[in-house]
Coordinates of C-alpha atoms and ligand atoms in Angstrom, one line a residue:
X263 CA 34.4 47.2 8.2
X264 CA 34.3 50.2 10.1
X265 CA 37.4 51.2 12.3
X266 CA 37.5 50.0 16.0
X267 CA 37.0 53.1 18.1
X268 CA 38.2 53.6 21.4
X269 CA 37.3 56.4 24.0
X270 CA 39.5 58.3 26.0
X271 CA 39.4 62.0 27.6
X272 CA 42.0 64.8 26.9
X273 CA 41.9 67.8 28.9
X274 CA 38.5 66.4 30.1
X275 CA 36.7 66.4 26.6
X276 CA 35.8 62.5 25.7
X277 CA 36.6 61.7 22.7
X278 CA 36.3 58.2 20.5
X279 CA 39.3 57.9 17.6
X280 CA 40.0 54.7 15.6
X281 CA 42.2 52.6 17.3
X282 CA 45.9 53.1 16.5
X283 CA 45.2 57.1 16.3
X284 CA 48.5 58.8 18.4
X285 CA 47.2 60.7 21.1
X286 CA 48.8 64.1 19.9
X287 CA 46.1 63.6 16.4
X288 CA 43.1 62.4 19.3
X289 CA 43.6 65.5 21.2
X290 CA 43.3 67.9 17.9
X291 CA 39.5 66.2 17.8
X292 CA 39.2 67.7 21.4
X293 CA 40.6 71.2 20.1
X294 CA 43.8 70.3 21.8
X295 CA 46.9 71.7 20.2
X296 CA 49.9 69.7 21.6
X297 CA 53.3 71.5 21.5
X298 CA 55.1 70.1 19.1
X299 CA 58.2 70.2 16.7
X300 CA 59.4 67.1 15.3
X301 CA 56.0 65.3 15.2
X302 CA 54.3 65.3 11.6
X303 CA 51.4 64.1 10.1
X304 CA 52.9 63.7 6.6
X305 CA 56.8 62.1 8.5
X306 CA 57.4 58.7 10.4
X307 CA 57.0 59.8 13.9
X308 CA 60.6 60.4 15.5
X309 CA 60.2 61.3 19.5
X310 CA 63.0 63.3 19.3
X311 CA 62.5 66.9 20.2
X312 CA 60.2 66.0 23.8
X313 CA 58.0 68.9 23.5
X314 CA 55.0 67.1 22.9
X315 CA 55.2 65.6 26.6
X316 CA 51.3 65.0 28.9
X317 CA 50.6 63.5 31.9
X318 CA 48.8 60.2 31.5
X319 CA 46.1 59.2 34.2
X320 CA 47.9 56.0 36.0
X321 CA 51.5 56.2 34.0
X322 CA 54.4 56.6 36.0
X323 CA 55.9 59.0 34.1
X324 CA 55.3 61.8 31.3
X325 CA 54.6 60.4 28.0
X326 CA 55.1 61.7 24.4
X327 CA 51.8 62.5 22.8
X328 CA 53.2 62.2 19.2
X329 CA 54.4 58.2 20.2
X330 CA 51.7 56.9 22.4
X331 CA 48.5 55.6 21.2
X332 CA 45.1 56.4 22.3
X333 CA 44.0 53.1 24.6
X334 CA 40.4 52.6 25.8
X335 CA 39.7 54.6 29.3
X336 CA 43.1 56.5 28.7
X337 CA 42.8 60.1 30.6
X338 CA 45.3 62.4 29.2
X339 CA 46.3 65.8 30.9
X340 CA 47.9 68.4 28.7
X341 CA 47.9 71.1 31.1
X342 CA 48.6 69.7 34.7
X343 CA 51.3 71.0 36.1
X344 CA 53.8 68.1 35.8
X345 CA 53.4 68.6 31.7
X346 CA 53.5 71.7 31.4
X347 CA 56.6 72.4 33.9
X348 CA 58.5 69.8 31.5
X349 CA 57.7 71.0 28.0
X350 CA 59.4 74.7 29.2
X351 CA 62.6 72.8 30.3
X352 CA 62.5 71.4 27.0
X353 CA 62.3 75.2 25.3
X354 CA 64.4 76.3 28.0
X355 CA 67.2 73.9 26.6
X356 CA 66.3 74.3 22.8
X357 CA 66.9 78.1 23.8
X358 CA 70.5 77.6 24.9
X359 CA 71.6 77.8 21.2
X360 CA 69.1 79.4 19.3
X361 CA 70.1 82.9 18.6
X362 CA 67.4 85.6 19.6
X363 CA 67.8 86.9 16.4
X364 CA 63.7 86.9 15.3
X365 CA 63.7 91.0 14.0
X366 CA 66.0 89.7 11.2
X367 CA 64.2 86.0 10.7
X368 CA 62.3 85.0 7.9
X369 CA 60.3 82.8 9.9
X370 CA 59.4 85.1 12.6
X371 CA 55.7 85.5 12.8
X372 CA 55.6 82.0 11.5
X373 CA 57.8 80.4 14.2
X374 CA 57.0 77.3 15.8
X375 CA 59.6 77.8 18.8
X376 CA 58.1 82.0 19.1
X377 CA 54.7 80.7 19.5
X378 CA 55.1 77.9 22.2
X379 CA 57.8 79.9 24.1
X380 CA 55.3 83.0 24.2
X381 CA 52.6 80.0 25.1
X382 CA 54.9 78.3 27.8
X383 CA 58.3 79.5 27.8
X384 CA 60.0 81.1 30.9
X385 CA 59.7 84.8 31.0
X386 CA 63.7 85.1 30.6
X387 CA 66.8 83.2 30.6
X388 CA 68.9 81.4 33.5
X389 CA 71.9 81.9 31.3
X390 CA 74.6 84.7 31.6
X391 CA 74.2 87.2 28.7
X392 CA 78.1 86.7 28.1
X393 CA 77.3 82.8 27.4
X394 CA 79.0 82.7 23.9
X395 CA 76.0 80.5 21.9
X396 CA 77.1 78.0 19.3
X397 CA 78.0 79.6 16.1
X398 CA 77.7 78.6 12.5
X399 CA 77.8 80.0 9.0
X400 CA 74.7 80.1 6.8
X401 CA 75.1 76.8 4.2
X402 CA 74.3 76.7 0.3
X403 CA 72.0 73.6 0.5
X404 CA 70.4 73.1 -2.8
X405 CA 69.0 75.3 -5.5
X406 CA 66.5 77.1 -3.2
X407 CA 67.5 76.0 -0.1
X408 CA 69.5 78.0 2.4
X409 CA 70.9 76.0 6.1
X410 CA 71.2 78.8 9.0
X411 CA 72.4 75.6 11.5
X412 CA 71.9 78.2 14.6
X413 CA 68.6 78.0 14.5
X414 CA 68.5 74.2 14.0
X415 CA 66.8 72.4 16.9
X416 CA 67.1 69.3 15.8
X417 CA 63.5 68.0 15.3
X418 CA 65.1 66.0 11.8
X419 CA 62.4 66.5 10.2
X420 CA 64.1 67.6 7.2
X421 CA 66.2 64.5 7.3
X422 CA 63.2 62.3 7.7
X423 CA 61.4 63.6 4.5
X424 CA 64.6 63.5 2.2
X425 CA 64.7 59.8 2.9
X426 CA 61.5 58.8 3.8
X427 CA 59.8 60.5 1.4
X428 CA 61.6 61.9 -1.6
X429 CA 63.6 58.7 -0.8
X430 CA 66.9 60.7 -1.4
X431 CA 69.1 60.4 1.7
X432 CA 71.3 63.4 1.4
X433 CA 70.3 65.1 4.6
X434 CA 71.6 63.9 8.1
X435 CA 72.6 64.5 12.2
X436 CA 76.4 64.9 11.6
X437 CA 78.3 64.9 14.8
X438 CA 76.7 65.0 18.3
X439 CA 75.4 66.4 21.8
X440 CA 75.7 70.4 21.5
X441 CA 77.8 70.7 18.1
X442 CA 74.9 68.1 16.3
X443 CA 73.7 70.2 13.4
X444 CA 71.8 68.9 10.1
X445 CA 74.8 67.7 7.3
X446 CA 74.3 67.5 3.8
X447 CA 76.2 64.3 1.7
X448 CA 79.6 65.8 0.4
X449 CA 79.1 64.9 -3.0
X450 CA 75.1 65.8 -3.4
X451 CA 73.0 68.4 -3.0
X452 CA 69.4 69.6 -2.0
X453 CA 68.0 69.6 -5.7
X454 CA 65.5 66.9 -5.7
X455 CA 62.3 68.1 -7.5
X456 CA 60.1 67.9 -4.1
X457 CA 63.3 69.6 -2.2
X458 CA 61.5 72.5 -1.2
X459 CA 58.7 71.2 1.6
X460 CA 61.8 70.9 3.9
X461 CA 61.5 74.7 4.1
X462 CA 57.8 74.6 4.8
X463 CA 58.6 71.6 7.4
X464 CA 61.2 73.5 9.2
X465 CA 59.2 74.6 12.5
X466 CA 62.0 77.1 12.9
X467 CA 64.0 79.5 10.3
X468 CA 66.9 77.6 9.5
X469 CA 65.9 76.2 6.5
X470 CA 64.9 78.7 4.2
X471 CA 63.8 79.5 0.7
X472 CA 66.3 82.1 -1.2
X473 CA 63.6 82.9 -3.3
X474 CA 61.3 84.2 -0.6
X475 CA 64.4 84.9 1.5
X476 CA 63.4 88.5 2.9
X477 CA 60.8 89.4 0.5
X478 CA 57.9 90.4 3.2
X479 CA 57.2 89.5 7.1
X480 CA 54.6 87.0 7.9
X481 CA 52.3 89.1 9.4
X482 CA 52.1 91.4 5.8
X483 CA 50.7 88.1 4.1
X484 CA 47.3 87.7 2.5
X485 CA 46.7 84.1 1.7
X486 CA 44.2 82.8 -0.4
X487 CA 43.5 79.3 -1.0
X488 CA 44.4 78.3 -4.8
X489 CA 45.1 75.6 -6.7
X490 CA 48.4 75.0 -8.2
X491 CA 48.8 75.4 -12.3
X492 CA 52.0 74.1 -13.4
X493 CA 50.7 70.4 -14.1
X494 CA 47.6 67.9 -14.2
X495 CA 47.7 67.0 -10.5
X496 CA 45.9 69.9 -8.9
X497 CA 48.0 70.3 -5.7
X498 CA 46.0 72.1 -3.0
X499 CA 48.0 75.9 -2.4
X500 CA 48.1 78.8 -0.6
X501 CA 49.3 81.8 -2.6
X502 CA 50.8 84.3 -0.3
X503 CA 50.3 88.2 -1.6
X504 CA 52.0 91.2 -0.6
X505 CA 50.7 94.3 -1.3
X506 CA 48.5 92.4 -4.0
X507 CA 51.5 90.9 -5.6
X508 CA 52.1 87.0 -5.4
X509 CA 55.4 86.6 -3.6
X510 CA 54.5 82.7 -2.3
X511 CA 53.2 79.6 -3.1
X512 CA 53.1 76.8 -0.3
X513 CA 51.6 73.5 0.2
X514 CA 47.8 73.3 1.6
X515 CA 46.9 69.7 3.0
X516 CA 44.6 67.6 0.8
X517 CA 45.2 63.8 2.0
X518 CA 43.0 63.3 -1.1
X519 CA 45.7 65.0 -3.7
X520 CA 49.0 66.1 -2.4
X521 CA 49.1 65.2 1.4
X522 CA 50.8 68.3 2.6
X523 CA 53.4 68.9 0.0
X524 CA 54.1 70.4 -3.5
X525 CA 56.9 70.5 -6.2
X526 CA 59.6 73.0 -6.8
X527 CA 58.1 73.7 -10.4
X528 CA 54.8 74.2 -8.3
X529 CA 56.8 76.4 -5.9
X530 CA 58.0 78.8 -8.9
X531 CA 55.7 79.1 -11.0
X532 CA 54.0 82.1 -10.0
X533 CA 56.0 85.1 -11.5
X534 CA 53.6 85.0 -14.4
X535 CA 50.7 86.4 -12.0
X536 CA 52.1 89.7 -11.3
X537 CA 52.9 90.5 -14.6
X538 CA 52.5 93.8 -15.4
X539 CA 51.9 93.8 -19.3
X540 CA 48.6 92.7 -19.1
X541 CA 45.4 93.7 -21.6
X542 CA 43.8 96.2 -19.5
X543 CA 40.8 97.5 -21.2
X544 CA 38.3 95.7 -24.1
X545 CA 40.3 97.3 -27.3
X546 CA 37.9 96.8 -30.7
X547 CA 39.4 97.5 -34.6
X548 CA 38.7 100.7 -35.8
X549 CA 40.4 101.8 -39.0
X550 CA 42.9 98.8 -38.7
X551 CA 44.1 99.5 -35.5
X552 CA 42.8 98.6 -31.7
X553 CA 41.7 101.1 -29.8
X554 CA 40.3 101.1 -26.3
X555 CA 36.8 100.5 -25.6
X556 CA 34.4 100.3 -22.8
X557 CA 33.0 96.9 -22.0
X558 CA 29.5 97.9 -23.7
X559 CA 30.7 98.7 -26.7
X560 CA 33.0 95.4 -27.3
X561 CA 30.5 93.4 -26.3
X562 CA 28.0 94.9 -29.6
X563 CA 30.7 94.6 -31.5
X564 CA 31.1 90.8 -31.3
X565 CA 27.9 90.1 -30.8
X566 CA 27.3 91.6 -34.4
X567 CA 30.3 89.4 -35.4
X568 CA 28.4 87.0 -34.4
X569 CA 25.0 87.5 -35.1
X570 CA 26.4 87.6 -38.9
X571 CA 28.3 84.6 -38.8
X572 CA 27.4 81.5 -40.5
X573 CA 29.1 78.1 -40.5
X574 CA 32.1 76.5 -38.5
X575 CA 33.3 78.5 -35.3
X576 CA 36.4 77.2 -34.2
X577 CA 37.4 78.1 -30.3
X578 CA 41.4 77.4 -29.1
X579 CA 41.5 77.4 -25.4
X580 CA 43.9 77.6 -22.6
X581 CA 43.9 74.4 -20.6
X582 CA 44.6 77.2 -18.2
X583 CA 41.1 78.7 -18.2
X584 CA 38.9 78.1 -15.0
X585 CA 36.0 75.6 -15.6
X586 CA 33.1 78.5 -15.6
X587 CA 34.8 80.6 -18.4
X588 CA 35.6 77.2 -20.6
X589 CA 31.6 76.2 -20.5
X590 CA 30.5 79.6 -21.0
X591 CA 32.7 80.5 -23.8
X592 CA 31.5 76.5 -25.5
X593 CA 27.6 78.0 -24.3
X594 CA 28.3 81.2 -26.7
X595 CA 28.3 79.1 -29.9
X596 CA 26.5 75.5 -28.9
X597 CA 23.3 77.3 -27.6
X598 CA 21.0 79.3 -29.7
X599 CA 20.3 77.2 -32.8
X600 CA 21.9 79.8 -34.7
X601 CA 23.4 77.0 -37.0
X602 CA 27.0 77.6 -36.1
X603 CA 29.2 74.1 -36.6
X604 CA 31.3 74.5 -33.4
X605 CA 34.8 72.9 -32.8
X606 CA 37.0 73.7 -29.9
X607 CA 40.3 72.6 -28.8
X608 CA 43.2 72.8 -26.6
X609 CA 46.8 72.2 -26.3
X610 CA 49.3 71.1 -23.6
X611 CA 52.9 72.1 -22.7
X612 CA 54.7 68.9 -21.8
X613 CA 57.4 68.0 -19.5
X614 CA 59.2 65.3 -18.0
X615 CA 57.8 63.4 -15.1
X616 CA 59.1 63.6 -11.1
X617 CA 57.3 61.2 -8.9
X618 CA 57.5 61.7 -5.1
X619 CA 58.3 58.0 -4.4
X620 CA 57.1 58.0 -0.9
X621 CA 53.5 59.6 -1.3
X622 CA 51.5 57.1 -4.1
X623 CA 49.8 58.8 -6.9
X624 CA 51.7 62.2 -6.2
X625 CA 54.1 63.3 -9.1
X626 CA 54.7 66.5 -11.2
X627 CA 52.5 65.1 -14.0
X628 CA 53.8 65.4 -17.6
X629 CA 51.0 67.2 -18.6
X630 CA 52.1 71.0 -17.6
X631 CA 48.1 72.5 -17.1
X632 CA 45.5 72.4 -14.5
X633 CA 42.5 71.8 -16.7
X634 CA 43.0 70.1 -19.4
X635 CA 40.5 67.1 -17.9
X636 CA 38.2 69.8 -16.9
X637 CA 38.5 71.6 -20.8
X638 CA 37.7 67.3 -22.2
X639 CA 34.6 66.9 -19.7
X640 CA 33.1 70.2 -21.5
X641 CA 33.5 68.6 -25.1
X642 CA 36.9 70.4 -26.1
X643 CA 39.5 68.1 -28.1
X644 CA 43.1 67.6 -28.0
X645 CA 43.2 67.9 -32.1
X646 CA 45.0 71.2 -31.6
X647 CA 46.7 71.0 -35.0
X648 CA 43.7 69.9 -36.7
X649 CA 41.6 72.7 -34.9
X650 CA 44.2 75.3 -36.3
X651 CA 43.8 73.9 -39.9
X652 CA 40.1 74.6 -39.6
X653 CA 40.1 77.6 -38.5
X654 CA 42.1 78.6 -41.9
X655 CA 38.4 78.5 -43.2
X656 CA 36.7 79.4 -40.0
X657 CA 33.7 82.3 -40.2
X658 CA 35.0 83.3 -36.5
X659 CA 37.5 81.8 -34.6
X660 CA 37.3 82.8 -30.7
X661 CA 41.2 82.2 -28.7
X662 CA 41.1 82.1 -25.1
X663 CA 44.4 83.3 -23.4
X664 CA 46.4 80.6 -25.6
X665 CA 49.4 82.1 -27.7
X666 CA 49.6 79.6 -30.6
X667 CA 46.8 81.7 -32.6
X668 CA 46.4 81.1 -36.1
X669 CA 47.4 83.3 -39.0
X670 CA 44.5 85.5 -39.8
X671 CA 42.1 84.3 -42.2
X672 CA 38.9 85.2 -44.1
X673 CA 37.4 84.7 -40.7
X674 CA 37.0 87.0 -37.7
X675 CA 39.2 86.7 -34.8
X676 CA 38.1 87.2 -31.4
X677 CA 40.9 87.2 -28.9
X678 CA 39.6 86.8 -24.9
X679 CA 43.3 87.2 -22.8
X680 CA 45.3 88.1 -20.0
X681 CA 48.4 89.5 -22.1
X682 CA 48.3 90.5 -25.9
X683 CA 50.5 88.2 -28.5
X684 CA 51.4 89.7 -31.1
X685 CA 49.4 87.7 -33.5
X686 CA 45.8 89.1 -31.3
X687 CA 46.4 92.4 -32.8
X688 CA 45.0 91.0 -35.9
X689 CA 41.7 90.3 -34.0
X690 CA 38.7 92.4 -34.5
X691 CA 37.7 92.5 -30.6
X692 CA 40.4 91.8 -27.7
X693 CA 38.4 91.5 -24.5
X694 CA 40.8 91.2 -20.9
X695 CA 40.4 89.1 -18.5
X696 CA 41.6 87.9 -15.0
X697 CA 44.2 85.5 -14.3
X698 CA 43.6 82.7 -11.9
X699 CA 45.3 84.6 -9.0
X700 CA 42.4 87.2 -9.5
X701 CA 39.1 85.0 -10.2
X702 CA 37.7 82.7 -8.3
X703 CA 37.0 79.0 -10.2
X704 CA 37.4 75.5 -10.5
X705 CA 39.8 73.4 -12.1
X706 CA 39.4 69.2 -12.9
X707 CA 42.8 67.9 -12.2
X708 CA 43.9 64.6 -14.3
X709 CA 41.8 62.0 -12.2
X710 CA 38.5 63.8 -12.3
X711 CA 38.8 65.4 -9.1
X712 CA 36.9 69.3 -9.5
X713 CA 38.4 72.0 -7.1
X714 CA 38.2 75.4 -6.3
X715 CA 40.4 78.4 -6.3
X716 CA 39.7 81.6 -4.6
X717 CA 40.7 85.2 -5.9
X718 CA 44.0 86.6 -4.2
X719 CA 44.8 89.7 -5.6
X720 CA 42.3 92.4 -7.9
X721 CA 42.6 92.2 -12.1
X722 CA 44.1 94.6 -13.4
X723 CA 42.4 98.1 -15.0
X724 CA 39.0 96.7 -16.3
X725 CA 39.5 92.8 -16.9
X726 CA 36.9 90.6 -15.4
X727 CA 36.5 87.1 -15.0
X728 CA 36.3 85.0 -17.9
X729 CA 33.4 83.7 -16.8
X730 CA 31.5 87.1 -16.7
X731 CA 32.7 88.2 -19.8
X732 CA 31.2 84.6 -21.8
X733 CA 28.0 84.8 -19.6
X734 CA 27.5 88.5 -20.5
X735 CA 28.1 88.1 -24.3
X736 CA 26.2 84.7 -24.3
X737 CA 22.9 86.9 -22.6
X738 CA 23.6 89.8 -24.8
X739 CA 22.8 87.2 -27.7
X740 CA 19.7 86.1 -25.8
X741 CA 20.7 83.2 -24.5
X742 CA 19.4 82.9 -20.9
X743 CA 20.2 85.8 -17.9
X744 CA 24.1 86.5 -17.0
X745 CA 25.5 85.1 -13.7
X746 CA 26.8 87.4 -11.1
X747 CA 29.2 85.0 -9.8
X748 CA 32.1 82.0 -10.0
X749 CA 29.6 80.1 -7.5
X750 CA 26.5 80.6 -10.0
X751 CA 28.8 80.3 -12.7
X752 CA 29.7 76.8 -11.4
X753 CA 25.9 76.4 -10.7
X754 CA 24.7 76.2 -14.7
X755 CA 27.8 73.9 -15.8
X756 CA 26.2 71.6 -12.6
X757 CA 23.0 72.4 -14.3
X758 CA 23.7 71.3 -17.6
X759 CA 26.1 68.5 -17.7
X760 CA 26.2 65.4 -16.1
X761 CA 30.0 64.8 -14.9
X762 CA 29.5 67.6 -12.7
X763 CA 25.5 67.3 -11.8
X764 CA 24.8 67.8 -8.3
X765 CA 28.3 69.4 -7.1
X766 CA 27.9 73.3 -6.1
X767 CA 30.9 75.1 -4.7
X768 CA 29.3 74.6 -1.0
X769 CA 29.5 71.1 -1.4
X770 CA 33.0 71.5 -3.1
X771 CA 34.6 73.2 -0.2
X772 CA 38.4 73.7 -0.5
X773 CA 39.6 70.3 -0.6
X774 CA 37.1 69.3 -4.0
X775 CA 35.1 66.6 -5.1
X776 CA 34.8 64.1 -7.8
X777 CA 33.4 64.9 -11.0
X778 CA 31.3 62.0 -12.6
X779 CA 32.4 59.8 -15.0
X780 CA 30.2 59.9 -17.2
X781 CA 31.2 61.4 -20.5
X782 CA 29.7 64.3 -22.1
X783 CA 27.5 64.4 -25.2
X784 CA 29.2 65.3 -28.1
Ligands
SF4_213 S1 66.9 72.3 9.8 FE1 64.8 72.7 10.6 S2 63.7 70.8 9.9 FE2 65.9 70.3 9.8 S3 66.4 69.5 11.8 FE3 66.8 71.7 11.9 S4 65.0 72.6 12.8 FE4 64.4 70.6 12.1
SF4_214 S1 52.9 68.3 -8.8 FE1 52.0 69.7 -10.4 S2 50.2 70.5 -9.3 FE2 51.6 69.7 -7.7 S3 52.9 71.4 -7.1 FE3 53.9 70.3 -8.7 S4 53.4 71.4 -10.6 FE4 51.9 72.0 -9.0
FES215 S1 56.7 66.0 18.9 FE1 56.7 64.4 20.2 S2 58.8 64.1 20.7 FE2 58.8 65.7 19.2

């Protein structure tokens, strides 16, 4: 049954929201952005900080839009004079305490309390410059996780999530009045897996991640939207470059995957994209030794490998790989009735499991790789160690970015990477490609669900795509025209196989859609 709408106005635009909806979430349908600091979608609401105050039509006095619920013929004023002459007491008070001390702030630029006291503050202080303000030192809260308690304003929303949602209560209000500030349990610290969001909740910079901890200003950030690769969840990112290096990863909202938070494993694992020893040119075997190439000339060189092979073709992928470059590189050898027996196969790093107990179906997954759903839906196997054994007797055996390769047999090895192991310098052709910071793609996370990533930062040298580099060598073999992008990439695999028929990456958004569930033909 559909949801009961009512229909109120906010700053004179009618709107109609589900009954229930808080009036702070009606007015965003409006395009109304109340102030706000300890209100948040993804916390039990708290009406604690009072910034999110409005005048409502026939109410004797100023309600809190983040505790009030949108009633039927409800006229809300965000702007009358009454509301907005309230809210800059309220910033006038949290501005008592807080130290003016944005030039050396992490979160300046990024600063909930900058941007509503430039949008409502008063122009300067009532207080006498020789007013001493409260005084703290910086705490050690948790592995990433630095406390600089004279910024705090109090909005608990830090408290709220360690027991509300990562249902680990170690956070709290100790003492009260003007000498409150956020207390940590004596005997505990911030290390709970999903510790770090209370950094990305903070509206303010006093919690803040030592890892990040003056590593660039806001406004030097790029952001691209991603999607996270340390397990099988597929939580929704934003990876932050500087300069085109990764230097962040934080939590984009998907209600659908990982609400508006990510792990700390998520958090980290990033390093690996700026690394500089990457393959940076297509290197072919000429008198034993690899020598670099341009793309032309690699490319005739394993098409001629393979033009000349005959029977089984073994192919050990990355469950890392973006969708386009795992279909593509199966394309190569299924396509083209050249009588190739084709086996491909990929293996996964495992970890332990760390739920978030308060968000259902949200947990750093076991399984530490983005794709390996999306690498099963294109007809690879998890028979790793059985793949390996045949391609002992392989005539080619093709490795995408994995570094478990097989000892070198009678066969030809093709190597397609981001970084050379030492084993690829046995391969006859090494071709670079791009890593998923500098590619756009898809990924399948564990429940089917197929989502996009967008490039961040160039590849390095000559590497491209590994979708361009499959599409190119599977045309130069004459099978079918090349695609000139991730988007028409993504177009053949909808093409071709049913799990993912009718999906395109219009359709797909940033936020994803489900594949099918139908399996796909051996
Ligand atoms: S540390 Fe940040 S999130 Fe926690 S109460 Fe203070 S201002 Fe709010
Ligand atoms: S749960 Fe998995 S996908 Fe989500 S942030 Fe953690 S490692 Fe990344
Ligand atoms: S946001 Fe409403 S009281 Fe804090």
């Amino acid at each position: 049954m559909p949801d009961e709408l009512v229909n109120l106005t906010i700053d004179g635009v009618p709107v109609a929201v589900p009954k229930g909806t808080l009036v702070i979430e009606a007015a965003k349908q409006a395009g109304v952005l109340v102030p706000h600091y300890c209100y948040h979608p993804g916390l039990p609401v708290a009406g604690v900080c009072r910034m999110c105050l409005v005048e409502i039509e026939k109410q004797p006095k100023l309600a809190i839009a983040c505790a009030t619920q949108a009633a039927e013929g409800m006229v809300v004023q965000t702007q009358s004079p009454a509301a907005k002459s309230a809210r800059t007491g309220v910033l006038e008070f949290l501005l008592i305490n807080h130290p003016l001390d944005c030039p050396i702030c992490d979160q300046a630029g990024e600063c909930e309390l900058q941007d509503f006291t430039f949008q409502e503050g008063r122009a300067g202080t009532r207080y006498s410059p020789d007013y001493p303000k409260r005084f703290n030192p910086v705490e050690d809260f948790g592995p990433d996780v630095l406390y600089v308690p004279n910024r705090c304003i109090l909005c608990t929303r830090c408290v709220r999530f360690m027991e509300d949602v990562a249902q680990e209560p170690v956070l709290n209000v100790s003492e009260r009045g003007d000498r409150a500030f956020i207390g940590v349990h004596p005997e505990a610290r911030l290390d709970h897996p999903w510790a770090g969001n209370v950094v990305d909740l903070c509206p303010v910079g006093s919690l803040l991640s030592k890892d990040f901890l003056h590593k660039a200003r806001a406004w030097e950030l790029d952001k691209a939207a991603s999607v996270c690769t340390g397990c099988s969840q597929g939580c929704n990112v934003t990876l932050d470059t500087r300069d085109d290096i990764v230097v962040r990863v934080r939590p984009r909202s998907n209600l659908e995957v990982n609400r508006y938070f990510i792990c700390d494993h998520g958090r980290m694992n990033y390093r690996w994209m700026n690394r500089g020893d990457r393959i940076e040119a297509p290197l072919v075997k000429r008198g034993g030794e690899l020598h670099a190439t341009d793309w032309q000339d690699a490319f005739e060189r394993v098409t001629t490998v393979l033009r000349g092979a005959g029977g089984r073709v073994v192919a050990l992928v990355s469950p890392r790989a973006s969708t386009e470059a795992l279909f593509f590189a199966r394309e190569l050898f299924r396509a083209g009735g050249r009588g190739l027996e084709w086996t491909g196969a990929f293996q996964v790093v495992m970890g332990e499991e760390a739920p978030l107990p308060g968000v259902p179906d949200l947990a750093l997954r076991a399984e530490r790789a983005p794709n390996g759903r999306g690498a099963e839906l294109l007809g690879y196997g998890r028979e790793y160690a059985a793949a390996l054994a045949a391609a002992e007797s392989a005539a080619v055996v093709l490795v995408l970015d994995e570094p478990d390769i097989p000892v070198r047999t009678a066969g030809t090895l093709i190597y397609v990477g981001t970084v050379l192991p030492e084993r690829a310098r046995d391969a006859e052709v090494v071709l670079p490609i791009a890593n998923v910071a500098e590619e756009d793609g898809t990924f399948v996370n564990r429940d089917g669900r197929v989502q996009r990533y967008a490039q961040a930062k160039p590849a390095p040298g000559m590497a491209r795509p590994g979708w361009w580099v499959f599409s190119e060598l599977s045309a130069a073999l004459g099978q079918g025209d090349p695609v000139a992008s991730a988007a028409e990439a993504f177009a053949r695999v909808a093409q071709t196989l049913e799990p993912f028929r009718g999906l395109s990456y219009e359709q797909l958004g940033f936020t994803g859609k489900p594949a099918a569930a139908a399996p796909v033909p051996a």
